[in-house]
Short mmCIF file of C-alpha atoms in Angstrom, two decimals:
data_model
loop_
_atom_site.label_atom_id
_atom_site.label_comp_id
_atom_site.label_asym_id
_atom_site.label_seq_id
_atom_site.Cartn_x
_atom_site.Cartn_y
_atom_site.Cartn_z
CA MET A 24 3.61 -13.40 -8.83
CA LYS A 25 3.51 -15.56 -5.70
CA PRO A 26 4.71 -14.15 -2.37
CA ALA A 27 8.45 -14.23 -1.88
CA LYS A 28 9.91 -17.07 0.12
CA LYS A 29 11.14 -16.10 3.55
CA THR A 30 14.87 -15.90 4.09
CA SER A 31 16.97 -15.92 7.22
CA ARG A 32 19.08 -13.06 5.94
CA ARG A 33 18.82 -10.11 8.33
CA THR A 34 18.57 -6.45 7.43
CA SER A 35 19.66 -3.41 9.41
CA HIS A 36 16.13 -2.09 9.87
CA PRO A 37 13.48 -4.14 11.71
CA ASP A 38 10.64 -2.94 9.46
CA LEU A 39 12.27 -4.00 6.19
CA PRO A 40 10.82 -6.99 4.34
CA PRO A 41 13.04 -10.07 4.71
CA TYR A 42 13.95 -10.03 1.02
CA TRP A 43 15.17 -6.41 0.98
CA ALA A 44 18.92 -6.93 1.39
CA GLN A 45 19.01 -9.66 -1.26
CA ALA A 46 16.96 -7.51 -3.63
CA CYS A 47 19.23 -4.49 -3.17
CA ALA A 48 22.34 -6.57 -3.79
CA GLN A 49 20.98 -8.07 -7.01
CA LEU A 50 19.56 -4.79 -8.29
CA GLY A 51 22.90 -3.08 -7.70
CA GLN A 52 24.61 -5.75 -9.79
CA LYS A 53 22.15 -5.57 -12.70
CA ASP A 54 21.22 -1.88 -12.95
CA ARG A 55 23.68 1.03 -13.14
CA VAL A 56 21.16 3.60 -11.86
CA LEU A 57 20.16 1.54 -8.84
CA ARG A 58 23.82 0.78 -8.17
CA ARG A 59 24.15 4.51 -7.51
CA LEU A 60 20.79 5.20 -5.84
CA ILE A 61 20.66 2.38 -3.31
CA PRO A 62 23.77 3.43 -1.34
CA GLN A 63 22.59 7.06 -1.43
CA LEU A 64 19.08 6.27 -0.18
CA GLY A 65 19.78 3.15 1.85
CA GLU A 66 18.47 4.59 5.12
CA HIS A 67 15.03 5.21 3.65
CA VAL A 68 12.83 2.20 4.23
CA LEU A 69 9.58 0.72 2.98
CA SER A 70 7.59 0.10 6.17
CA PRO A 71 4.53 -2.15 6.32
CA SER A 72 1.15 -0.43 6.46
CA CYS A 73 -1.82 -1.02 8.75
CA ASP A 74 -4.33 -3.89 8.44
CA ALA A 75 -5.94 -4.65 5.08
CA PHE A 76 -9.24 -2.83 5.53
CA THR A 77 -7.72 0.29 7.10
CA THR A 78 -5.06 0.47 4.38
CA LEU A 79 -7.63 0.40 1.59
CA ALA A 80 -10.00 2.78 3.38
CA ARG A 81 -7.24 5.31 3.91
CA SER A 82 -6.18 5.10 0.28
CA MET A 83 -9.76 5.90 -0.76
CA VAL A 84 -9.94 8.90 1.55
CA GLY A 85 -6.71 10.24 0.06
CA GLN A 86 -7.64 9.90 -3.61
CA GLN A 87 -7.10 13.05 -5.70
CA ILE A 88 -6.22 15.32 -2.76
CA SER A 89 -2.95 16.47 -1.21
CA VAL A 90 -1.20 14.48 1.50
CA PRO A 91 -1.93 17.08 4.23
CA ALA A 92 -5.58 17.26 3.19
CA ALA A 93 -5.82 13.46 3.20
CA ARG A 94 -4.39 13.27 6.72
CA THR A 95 -6.86 15.88 7.98
CA LEU A 96 -9.80 14.13 6.36
CA TRP A 97 -8.73 10.75 7.74
CA GLN A 98 -8.45 12.17 11.25
CA ARG A 99 -11.94 13.64 10.98
CA LEU A 100 -13.27 10.25 9.95
CA LEU A 101 -11.54 8.59 12.90
CA GLU A 102 -13.16 11.09 15.25
CA LEU A 103 -16.57 9.78 14.19
CA LEU A 104 -15.70 6.25 15.33
CA PRO A 105 -16.19 4.81 18.82
CA ALA A 106 -13.26 4.04 21.08
CA PRO A 107 -11.28 0.97 19.88
CA VAL A 108 -12.45 -2.36 21.25
CA ALA A 109 -10.23 -5.10 22.67
CA ALA A 110 -9.38 -7.90 20.24
CA ALA A 111 -10.69 -10.52 22.67
CA SER A 112 -14.16 -9.00 22.48
CA LEU A 113 -14.39 -9.31 18.70
CA PRO A 114 -16.34 -12.22 17.16
CA GLN A 115 -14.08 -14.99 15.92
CA THR A 116 -15.43 -14.51 12.41
CA GLN A 117 -13.98 -11.00 12.42
CA LEU A 118 -10.68 -12.10 13.87
CA ALA A 119 -10.43 -14.66 11.09
CA LEU A 120 -10.68 -11.79 8.61
CA ASP A 121 -7.35 -10.41 9.79
CA LEU A 122 -8.76 -7.70 12.03
CA ALA A 123 -6.21 -6.29 14.43
CA PRO A 124 -6.35 -5.39 18.14
CA PRO A 125 -6.65 -1.76 19.19
CA PRO A 126 -3.54 0.37 18.79
CA THR A 127 -1.16 1.54 21.44
CA PRO A 128 -0.62 5.32 21.64
CA ASP A 129 2.23 5.00 19.13
CA GLU A 130 0.30 2.91 16.60
CA PRO A 131 -2.27 3.98 14.00
CA ARG A 132 -5.96 3.48 14.69
CA ILE A 133 -7.34 0.30 13.16
CA VAL A 134 -10.75 0.76 11.55
CA LEU A 135 -13.20 -2.15 11.45
CA PRO A 136 -15.70 -2.60 8.60
CA THR A 137 -18.56 -2.89 11.08
CA GLU A 138 -17.59 0.44 12.65
CA LEU A 139 -17.74 2.20 9.31
CA LEU A 140 -21.08 0.65 8.41
CA GLN A 141 -22.57 2.02 11.62
CA LEU A 142 -21.74 5.63 10.73
CA ARG A 143 -24.41 7.93 9.36
CA VAL A 144 -23.85 9.12 5.80
CA GLU A 145 -24.64 12.71 6.78
CA ASP A 146 -21.95 12.59 9.49
CA MET A 147 -19.38 11.31 7.01
CA ARG A 148 -20.34 14.07 4.60
CA ALA A 149 -20.08 16.67 7.38
CA ALA A 150 -16.53 15.44 8.08
CA GLY A 151 -15.60 16.50 4.56
CA LEU A 152 -15.96 13.29 2.57
CA SER A 153 -17.47 13.67 -0.88
CA PRO A 154 -20.58 11.63 -1.77
CA ARG A 155 -18.42 9.45 -4.03
CA LYS A 156 -15.88 8.70 -1.31
CA VAL A 157 -18.65 7.87 1.16
CA ASP A 158 -20.02 5.42 -1.41
CA TYR A 159 -16.57 3.92 -1.95
CA LEU A 160 -15.92 3.47 1.78
CA LEU A 161 -19.27 1.84 2.46
CA ASP A 162 -18.89 -0.52 -0.50
CA LEU A 163 -15.43 -1.49 0.76
CA ALA A 164 -16.83 -2.12 4.25
CA ARG A 165 -19.63 -4.29 2.84
CA HIS A 166 -17.14 -6.39 0.87
CA PHE A 167 -15.13 -7.10 4.02
CA ALA A 168 -18.07 -7.53 6.40
CA SER A 169 -19.89 -9.90 4.05
CA GLY A 170 -16.90 -12.21 3.65
CA LYS A 171 -16.54 -11.52 -0.08
CA LEU A 172 -12.90 -10.75 0.65
CA ARG A 173 -10.75 -13.11 2.69
CA PRO A 174 -7.53 -11.37 3.68
CA HIS A 175 -6.26 -14.41 5.58
CA SER A 176 -5.96 -16.22 2.21
CA TRP A 177 -4.01 -13.52 0.40
CA ALA A 178 -0.62 -14.60 1.73
CA THR A 179 -0.74 -17.68 -0.51
CA MET A 180 -2.28 -16.04 -3.59
CA ASP A 181 -0.58 -14.67 -6.70
CA ASP A 182 -0.48 -10.90 -7.10
CA GLU A 183 -2.82 -10.84 -10.09
CA VAL A 184 -5.42 -12.99 -8.33
CA ILE A 185 -5.53 -10.51 -5.45
CA ILE A 186 -5.81 -7.58 -7.85
CA GLN A 187 -8.78 -9.20 -9.57
CA GLN A 188 -10.45 -9.70 -6.17
CA LEU A 189 -10.01 -6.03 -5.31
CA LEU A 190 -11.04 -4.44 -8.61
CA PRO A 191 -14.82 -5.03 -8.18
CA ILE A 192 -14.77 -2.72 -5.13
CA ARG A 193 -15.91 0.78 -6.04
CA GLY A 194 -13.02 3.19 -5.95
CA VAL A 195 -10.32 0.53 -6.30
CA GLY A 196 -8.47 0.69 -9.60
CA ARG A 197 -5.38 -1.18 -10.63
CA TRP A 198 -3.04 1.46 -9.19
CA THR A 199 -4.74 1.28 -5.78
CA ALA A 200 -4.55 -2.51 -5.84
CA GLU A 201 -0.86 -2.41 -6.76
CA MET A 202 -0.11 0.04 -3.94
CA PHE A 203 -1.91 -2.34 -1.60
CA LEU A 204 0.29 -5.22 -2.76
CA MET A 205 3.41 -3.16 -2.18
CA PHE A 206 2.65 -1.42 1.10
CA HIS A 207 0.40 -3.90 2.89
CA LEU A 208 1.33 -7.33 1.55
CA LEU A 209 4.94 -6.26 0.86
CA ARG A 210 5.03 -8.15 -2.43
CA PRO A 211 8.50 -7.91 -4.00
CA ASN A 212 7.75 -7.72 -7.72
CA VAL A 213 5.03 -5.12 -8.32
CA LEU A 214 5.56 -2.73 -11.25
CA PRO A 215 2.98 0.11 -11.09
CA LEU A 216 3.23 1.48 -14.62
CA ASP A 217 0.23 3.75 -13.98
CA ASP A 218 2.18 5.59 -11.30
CA ALA A 219 3.23 9.06 -12.47
CA GLY A 220 6.11 9.18 -10.00
CA LEU A 221 7.63 5.98 -11.31
CA ILE A 222 7.40 7.16 -14.91
CA LYS A 223 8.93 10.52 -13.99
CA GLY A 224 11.72 8.82 -12.08
CA ILE A 225 12.54 6.53 -14.99
CA SER A 226 12.52 9.54 -17.31
CA LEU A 227 14.96 11.51 -15.14
CA ASN A 228 17.26 8.65 -14.22
CA TYR A 229 17.39 6.71 -17.50
CA PHE A 230 16.35 9.10 -20.31
CA SER A 231 17.82 12.47 -19.22
CA GLY A 232 14.33 13.81 -18.57
CA ASP A 233 12.87 12.96 -21.98
CA PRO A 234 9.27 11.66 -22.10
CA VAL A 235 8.95 7.93 -21.46
CA SER A 236 6.27 5.56 -22.73
CA ARG A 237 4.89 2.62 -20.76
CA SER A 238 6.67 0.21 -23.09
CA GLU A 239 9.99 1.99 -22.53
CA ALA A 240 9.44 1.93 -18.77
CA ARG A 241 8.61 -1.77 -18.92
CA GLU A 242 11.81 -2.41 -20.89
CA VAL A 243 13.89 -0.64 -18.23
CA ALA A 244 12.18 -2.69 -15.54
CA GLN A 245 13.14 -5.98 -17.14
CA ALA A 246 16.47 -5.67 -15.33
CA TRP A 247 14.61 -5.24 -12.03
CA GLN A 248 12.97 -8.67 -12.03
CA PRO A 249 12.05 -10.20 -9.61
CA TRP A 250 12.40 -7.11 -7.37
CA CYS A 251 10.33 -4.45 -9.13
CA SER A 252 8.78 -3.22 -5.86
CA VAL A 253 12.20 -2.51 -4.38
CA ALA A 254 13.44 -0.82 -7.55
CA THR A 255 10.26 1.28 -7.72
CA TRP A 256 10.77 2.34 -4.12
CA TYR A 257 14.27 3.69 -4.85
CA ILE A 258 13.13 5.40 -8.04
CA TRP A 259 10.42 7.16 -6.01
CA ARG A 260 12.93 8.12 -3.33
CA SER A 261 15.28 9.57 -5.92
CA LEU A 262 12.61 12.19 -6.67
CA GLU A 263 11.99 13.15 -3.05
CA PRO A 264 14.47 11.44 -0.71
CA GLN A 265 12.39 11.06 2.45
CA PRO A 266 10.45 8.04 3.77
CA LEU A 267 6.95 7.52 2.43
CA ALA A 268 4.08 7.31 4.92
CA PRO A 269 1.95 4.18 4.24
#
């Protein structure tokens, strides 16, 4: 799906995507479960994540481990990096690749591909990263640093085209790519059928807890079009009603 058109409609939270209020209104009209969930969970918001490279790198670090463990491991990796550089000192070729300026004290640390490529493998291993995750991170950094990926073009690309660009990177499967579309690019109509939380939420909210197949989940989600990302967010929140950290 192509990126949603911008709308002048305002929402109550500054971090919400511009389409959120419209999506919630339409989902509440079309789906009985969401008509109940959205008012209950309306204060919980989907906030945009960091820059493209940092978002993907952090998702790799967190694969198959708990959230607290992922945060600890990510912090250890950040401690290996040099102090952030000013955006003005970066080469224009890097700035064109959607690299961000250094964070303020309240903002997350942006990681540059070139920074990661300068780290020693043994230091990354000593920080707690498995050999496989080190390989994944370095392959991701090479894809960005070489120009194989062009984040500045993604805003105009269809979802599936972006997914196919990301899948050749080691450690990036379809679920990771779909999470990237939702949390970084804020695409409105992503349906991550490989997500266990979504399937569980559909089971509990629509099938009284009975097992649900992918085809049954897809049938439920037909009523969510073209706002599957928003519907998925509220289904997730119905399981654990607190804001997700990107």
